[in-house]
PDB file of C-alpha atoms and ligand atoms in Angstrom:
ATOM      1  CA  MET X 205       0.000   0.000   0.000  1.00 71.00           C
ATOM      2  CA  MET X 206       1.258   3.432  -0.828  1.00 85.00           C
ATOM      3  CA  GLU X 207       1.684   5.637   2.174  1.00 90.00           C
ATOM      4  CA  SER X 208       2.145   9.332   2.725  1.00 93.00           C
ATOM      5  CA  LEU X 209       4.446  10.891   5.258  1.00 92.00           C
ATOM      6  CA  VAL X 210       2.670  13.608   7.231  1.00 92.00           C
ATOM      7  CA  LEU X 211       4.492  16.679   8.521  1.00 92.00           C
ATOM      8  CA  ASN X 212       2.989  19.020  11.085  1.00 90.00           C
ATOM      9  CA  ALA X 213       2.803  22.758  10.534  1.00 91.00           C
ATOM     10  CA  ALA X 214       6.375  23.104  11.789  1.00 85.00           C
ATOM     11  CA  GLY X 215       7.618  20.648   9.154  1.00 85.00           C
ATOM     12  CA  ILE X 216       8.311  17.825  11.594  1.00 83.00           C
ATOM     13  CA  PRO X 217       7.266  14.322  10.526  1.00 86.00           C
ATOM     14  CA  VAL X 218       4.499  13.122  12.803  1.00 86.00           C
ATOM     15  CA  SER X 219       2.738  10.203  11.188  1.00 87.00           C
ATOM     16  CA  ILE X 220       2.207   7.974   8.190  1.00 88.00           C
ATOM     17  CA  VAL X 221      -1.209   7.657   6.546  1.00 92.00           C
ATOM     18  CA  SER X 222      -2.600   5.920   3.475  1.00 92.00           C
ATOM     19  CA  TRP X 223      -2.319   8.017   0.326  1.00 91.00           C
ATOM     20  CA  GLN X 224      -6.135   8.083   0.084  1.00 90.00           C
ATOM     21  CA  ARG X 225      -6.274   9.735   3.493  1.00 93.00           C
ATOM     22  CA  ALA X 226      -3.650  12.241   2.343  1.00 94.00           C
ATOM     23  CA  VAL X 227      -5.775  13.122  -0.709  1.00 92.00           C
ATOM     24  CA  THR X 228      -8.782  13.653   1.555  1.00 92.00           C
ATOM     25  CA  LEU X 229      -6.806  16.031   3.772  1.00 94.00           C
ATOM     26  CA  TYR X 230      -5.636  17.895   0.692  1.00 94.00           C
ATOM     27  CA  TYR X 231      -9.162  18.352  -0.693  1.00 92.00           C
ATOM     28  CA  ALA X 232     -10.408  19.420   2.739  1.00 93.00           C
ATOM     29  CA  GLU X 233      -7.727  22.131   2.509  1.00 94.00           C
ATOM     30  CA  LYS X 234      -6.132  20.862   5.651  1.00 95.00           C
ATOM     31  CA  ALA X 235      -2.858  19.934   4.022  1.00 96.00           C
ATOM     32  CA  ILE X 236      -0.623  20.810   1.124  1.00 96.00           C
ATOM     33  CA  ILE X 237       1.182  18.257  -1.014  1.00 96.00           C
ATOM     34  CA  LEU X 238       4.970  18.517  -0.942  1.00 96.00           C
ATOM     35  CA  SER X 239       5.829  15.592  -3.185  1.00 95.00           C
ATOM     36  CA  GLU X 240       4.049  12.904  -5.169  1.00 95.00           C
ATOM     37  CA  TYR X 241       4.462   9.363  -6.398  1.00 93.00           C
ATOM     38  CA  GLU X 242       5.183   9.686 -10.109  1.00 88.00           C
ATOM     39  CA  ASN X 243       3.620   6.400 -11.091  1.00 83.00           C
ATOM     40  CA  LYS X 244       0.410   6.372  -9.074  1.00 76.00           C
ATOM     41  CA  ILE X 245      -2.352   8.470 -10.543  1.00 79.00           C
ATOM     42  CA  LEU X 246      -5.857   8.616  -9.153  1.00 78.00           C
ATOM     43  CA  HIS X 247      -8.532   9.320 -11.764  1.00 77.00           C
ATOM     44  CA  SER X 248     -12.037  10.572 -11.246  1.00 75.00           C
ATOM     45  CA  ILE X 249     -14.548  12.288 -13.512  1.00 75.00           C
ATOM     46  CA  ARG X 250     -13.386  15.777 -12.666  1.00 77.00           C
ATOM     47  CA  PHE X 251      -9.737  15.461 -11.965  1.00 76.00           C
ATOM     48  CA  SER X 252      -6.705  13.279 -11.810  1.00 83.00           C
ATOM     49  CA  ILE X 253      -4.168  13.578  -9.085  1.00 85.00           C
ATOM     50  CA  ARG X 254      -0.954  11.815  -8.237  1.00 89.00           C
ATOM     51  CA  ALA X 255      -0.777   9.987  -4.924  1.00 92.00           C
ATOM     52  CA  PRO X 256       0.920  12.253  -2.387  1.00 95.00           C
ATOM     53  CA  ALA X 257       4.255  11.034  -1.000  1.00 94.00           C
ATOM     54  CA  VAL X 258       4.671  13.812   1.571  1.00 95.00           C
ATOM     55  CA  ILE X 259       2.026  16.220   2.834  1.00 96.00           C
ATOM     56  CA  GLN X 260       2.149  19.018   5.369  1.00 96.00           C
ATOM     57  CA  CYS X 261      -0.820  19.711   7.621  1.00 94.00           C
ATOM     58  CA  LEU X 262      -1.332  23.437   7.817  1.00 91.00           C
ATOM     59  CA  LYS X 263      -2.894  23.696  11.228  1.00 85.00           C
ATOM     60  CA  THR X 264      -1.565  20.732  13.150  1.00 78.00           C
ATOM     61  CA  HIS X 265       0.981  21.621  15.759  1.00 75.00           C
ATOM     62  CA  TYR X 266       0.977  18.160  17.275  1.00 76.00           C
ATOM     63  CA  MET X 267       4.459  17.160  18.374  1.00 79.00           C
ATOM     64  CA  PRO X 268       5.629  13.595  18.856  1.00 75.00           C
ATOM     65  CA  ARG X 269       6.379  12.940  22.512  1.00 77.00           C
ATOM     66  CA  ARG X 270       9.659  11.158  22.067  1.00 79.00           C
ATOM     67  CA  PHE X 271      12.441  11.623  19.553  1.00 78.00           C
ATOM     68  CA  VAL X 272      15.288   9.235  18.919  1.00 79.00           C
ATOM     69  CA  ARG X 273      18.670   9.672  17.309  1.00 80.00           C
ATOM     70  CA  VAL X 274      19.758   6.052  17.191  1.00 81.00           C
ATOM     71  CA  LEU X 275      18.047   3.446  15.078  1.00 81.00           C
ATOM     72  CA  PRO X 276      16.446   0.713  17.237  1.00 82.00           C
ATOM     73  CA  PHE X 277      18.513  -2.452  17.406  1.00 87.00           C
ATOM     74  CA  SER X 278      16.691  -5.187  15.502  1.00 84.00           C
ATOM     75  CA  ARG X 279      17.486  -8.030  13.149  1.00 85.00           C
ATOM     76  CA  ARG X 280      16.069  -6.104  10.194  1.00 82.00           C
ATOM     77  CA  ASN X 281      17.964  -2.909  11.022  1.00 85.00           C
ATOM     78  CA  VAL X 282      21.270  -4.755  11.379  1.00 90.00           C
ATOM     79  CA  TYR X 283      20.614  -6.207   7.924  1.00 89.00           C
ATOM     80  CA  ILE X 284      19.976  -2.727   6.534  1.00 85.00           C
ATOM     81  CA  ARG X 285      23.088  -1.281   8.191  1.00 88.00           C
ATOM     82  CA  ASP X 286      25.280  -4.001   6.685  1.00 92.00           C
ATOM     83  CA  ASN X 287      23.704  -3.642   3.230  1.00 89.00           C
ATOM     84  CA  GLY X 288      22.566  -7.251   3.337  1.00 91.00           C
ATOM     85  CA  GLN X 289      26.165  -8.385   3.014  1.00 95.00           C
ATOM     86  CA  CYS X 290      28.177 -10.880   5.011  1.00 96.00           C
ATOM     87  CA  MET X 291      30.679  -8.693   6.864  1.00 97.00           C
ATOM     88  CA  TYR X 292      33.387 -11.330   6.446  1.00 96.00           C
ATOM     89  CA  CYS X 293      33.267 -12.484   2.824  1.00 96.00           C
ATOM     90  CA  GLY X 294      31.088  -9.741   1.320  1.00 96.00           C
ATOM     91  CA  LYS X 295      28.552 -12.164  -0.113  1.00 96.00           C
ATOM     92  CA  LYS X 296      24.942 -10.937  -0.391  1.00 95.00           C
ATOM     93  CA  VAL X 297      22.609 -12.796   1.936  1.00 94.00           C
ATOM     94  CA  SER X 298      18.838 -12.743   2.078  1.00 90.00           C
ATOM     95  CA  LEU X 299      16.918 -11.278   4.967  1.00 84.00           C
ATOM     96  CA  ALA X 300      15.317 -14.657   5.572  1.00 84.00           C
ATOM     97  CA  ASN X 301      18.461 -16.644   6.124  1.00 82.00           C
ATOM     98  CA  PHE X 302      21.340 -14.520   7.263  1.00 87.00           C
ATOM     99  CA  THR X 303      22.865 -15.152  10.652  1.00 89.00           C
ATOM    100  CA  PHE X 304      23.919 -12.753  13.373  1.00 88.00           C
ATOM    101  CA  ASP X 305      27.581 -13.064  14.145  1.00 93.00           C
ATOM    102  CA  HIS X 306      28.787 -11.880  17.538  1.00 93.00           C
ATOM    103  CA  VAL X 307      32.201 -10.279  16.959  1.00 93.00           C
ATOM    104  CA  ILE X 308      33.083 -11.008  20.596  1.00 93.00           C
ATOM    105  CA  PRO X 309      31.369 -14.380  20.982  1.00 92.00           C
ATOM    106  CA  LYS X 310      28.539 -14.741  23.437  1.00 89.00           C
ATOM    107  CA  CYS X 311      30.479 -17.410  25.317  1.00 90.00           C
ATOM    108  CA  GLN X 312      33.154 -14.772  25.970  1.00 91.00           C
ATOM    109  CA  GLY X 313      30.638 -12.265  27.280  1.00 92.00           C
ATOM    110  CA  GLY X 314      29.863 -10.526  23.946  1.00 91.00           C
ATOM    111  CA  LYS X 315      26.467  -8.865  23.942  1.00 92.00           C
ATOM    112  CA  SER X 316      23.727  -8.684  21.327  1.00 91.00           C
ATOM    113  CA  GLU X 317      24.014  -4.994  20.562  1.00 92.00           C
ATOM    114  CA  TRP X 318      24.880  -2.698  17.666  1.00 94.00           C
ATOM    115  CA  ASN X 319      28.624  -2.630  18.372  1.00 94.00           C
ATOM    116  CA  ASN X 320      29.033  -6.378  18.592  1.00 95.00           C
ATOM    117  CA  VAL X 321      26.804  -7.883  15.922  1.00 95.00           C
ATOM    118  CA  VAL X 322      27.286  -8.154  12.163  1.00 96.00           C
ATOM    119  CA  VAL X 323      25.484  -9.859   9.309  1.00 96.00           C
ATOM    120  CA  SER X 324      27.165 -13.107   8.407  1.00 95.00           C
ATOM    121  CA  CYS X 325      26.515 -15.873   5.914  1.00 95.00           C
ATOM    122  CA  MET X 326      26.060 -19.369   7.336  1.00 93.00           C
ATOM    123  CA  ARG X 327      29.402 -20.469   5.990  1.00 94.00           C
ATOM    124  CA  CYS X 328      31.450 -17.685   7.614  1.00 95.00           C
ATOM    125  CA  ASN X 329      29.490 -17.979  10.826  1.00 93.00           C
ATOM    126  CA  SER X 330      30.219 -21.666  11.221  1.00 93.00           C
ATOM    127  CA  ARG X 331      33.824 -21.178  10.143  1.00 93.00           C
ATOM    128  CA  LYS X 332      34.335 -18.551  12.837  1.00 92.00           C
ATOM    129  CA  GLY X 333      32.489 -20.635  15.426  1.00 88.00           C
ATOM    130  CA  GLY X 334      32.921 -19.506  19.020  1.00 87.00           C
ATOM    131  CA  ARG X 335      36.186 -17.691  18.343  1.00 89.00           C
ATOM    132  CA  SER X 336      36.911 -13.997  18.409  1.00 88.00           C
ATOM    133  CA  VAL X 337      37.799 -12.328  15.099  1.00 89.00           C
ATOM    134  CA  SER X 338      41.537 -12.268  15.811  1.00 86.00           C
ATOM    135  CA  HIS X 339      41.630 -15.930  16.807  1.00 89.00           C
ATOM    136  CA  SER X 340      39.646 -17.007  13.782  1.00 90.00           C
ATOM    137  CA  GLY X 341      42.102 -15.473  11.337  1.00 91.00           C
ATOM    138  CA  MET X 342      39.169 -13.793   9.579  1.00 94.00           C
ATOM    139  CA  ASN X 343      38.774 -10.103   8.850  1.00 94.00           C
ATOM    140  CA  LEU X 344      35.806  -7.818   9.225  1.00 96.00           C
ATOM    141  CA  LEU X 345      34.989  -5.714   6.174  1.00 96.00           C
ATOM    142  CA  ARG X 346      33.752  -3.027   8.542  1.00 94.00           C
ATOM    143  CA  HIS X 347      33.468  -2.763  12.276  1.00 94.00           C
ATOM    144  CA  PRO X 348      29.898  -2.727  13.573  1.00 95.00           C
ATOM    145  CA  PHE X 349      28.475   0.565  14.804  1.00 93.00           C
ATOM    146  CA  ALA X 350      25.224   2.049  16.053  1.00 90.00           C
ATOM    147  CA  PRO X 351      23.665   3.996  13.142  1.00 85.00           C
ATOM    148  CA  GLN X 352      22.811   7.535  14.112  1.00 81.00           C
ATOM    149  CA  LEU X 353      19.929   9.312  12.487  1.00 77.00           C
ATOM    150  CA  ASP X 354      21.013  12.494  10.765  1.00 71.00           C
ATOM    151  CA  LYS X 355      18.064  14.238  12.335  1.00 72.00           C
ATOM    152  CA  ALA X 356      16.152  13.321  15.430  1.00 73.00           C
ATOM    153  CA  ALA X 357      13.088  11.393  14.289  1.00 76.00           C
ATOM    154  CA  PRO X 358       9.861  10.600  16.107  1.00 78.00           C
ATOM    155  CA  ALA X 359      10.250   7.306  17.941  1.00 77.00           C
ATOM    156  CA  ASN X 360       6.876   6.004  16.755  1.00 74.00           C
ATOM    157  CA  LEU X 361       7.891   6.364  13.102  1.00 79.00           C
ATOM    158  CA  VAL X 362      11.454   5.165  13.167  1.00 76.00           C
ATOM    159  CA  SER X 363      10.945   1.423  13.195  1.00 68.00           C
ATOM    160  CA  ARG X 364       8.396   1.588  10.380  1.00 70.00           C
ATOM    161  CA  ILE X 365      10.434   3.903   8.226  1.00 69.00           C
ATOM    162  CA  ALA X 366      13.664   2.003   8.790  1.00 65.00           C
ATOM    163  CA  ALA X 367      12.195  -0.985   7.028  1.00 63.00           C
ATOM    164  CA  GLU X 368      11.847   0.883   3.764  1.00 67.00           C
ATOM    165  CA  ILE X 369      11.636   4.359   2.385  1.00 72.00           C
ATOM    166  CA  PRO X 370       8.589   4.343   0.083  1.00 79.00           C
ATOM    167  CA  HIS X 371       9.595   7.484  -1.798  1.00 84.00           C
ATOM    168  CA  GLU X 372      12.935   9.250  -2.065  1.00 81.00           C
ATOM    169  CA  SER X 373      11.406  12.573  -0.999  1.00 84.00           C
ATOM    170  CA  TRP X 374      10.915  11.138   2.499  1.00 83.00           C
ATOM    171  CA  GLU X 375      14.661  11.341   2.894  1.00 75.00           C
ATOM    172  CA  ASP X 376      14.428  15.128   2.885  1.00 76.00           C
ATOM    173  CA  TYR X 377      12.631  14.875   6.190  1.00 76.00           C
ATOM    174  CA  ILE X 378      13.888  11.673   7.732  1.00 70.00           C
ATOM    175  CA  TYR X 379      17.057  10.059   6.604  1.00 55.00           C
ATOM    176  CA  TRP X 380      19.866   7.883   7.792  1.00 51.00           C
ATOM    177  CA  ASN X 381      23.604   8.051   7.483  1.00 45.00           C
ATOM    178  CA  ILE X 382      23.542   4.485   6.265  1.00 45.00           C
ATOM    179  CA  ILE X 383      22.877   3.063   2.855  1.00 42.00           C
ATOM    180  CA  LEU X 384      19.497   1.479   2.548  1.00 41.00           C
ATOM    181  CA  GLU X 385      19.089  -1.798   0.748  1.00 40.00           C
ATOM    182  CA  GLU X 386      18.289  -1.484  -2.922  1.00 35.00           C
TER     183      GLU X 386
HETATM  184 ZN1   ZN M 566      30.453 -14.933   4.489  1.00 84.42          ZN
END
């Protein structure tokens, strides 16, 4: 389903709605359209309009209660941070069957957190086993890190948006300093 990012009157992203809802807000003169999906056109007898990608509500001053600057730690977000690549051999792995590798192994007290977990293919993971990187003789392509958001983003939107950016114009309002999967 195509969704529209909603900004409040101050230009801060506050929610995500269906594009139909965004069109309704636009025709009720409650919102202006800032960008559109090029390939989704809604036709009716009187008009045709492109599905809005980003709208701004003119009178809403609602502010999200909590902002975050660090992407939540999750399996999906680790996959996005590492570009879906095994951080040892560089091979592309699918979201469904990649493994988490603990750089400092769990048995040595390594935690499941941003700075200690990388995407790994099954082969590299089993080759490394319960050893640390230096003892395994393997090399990391890049050390794991906690991705910072370039701008503070509302906590309620971050996990949804991290999964995918539906339209490039969203990145003008919420974007990451990491490369999103293609
Ligand atoms: Zn690998």
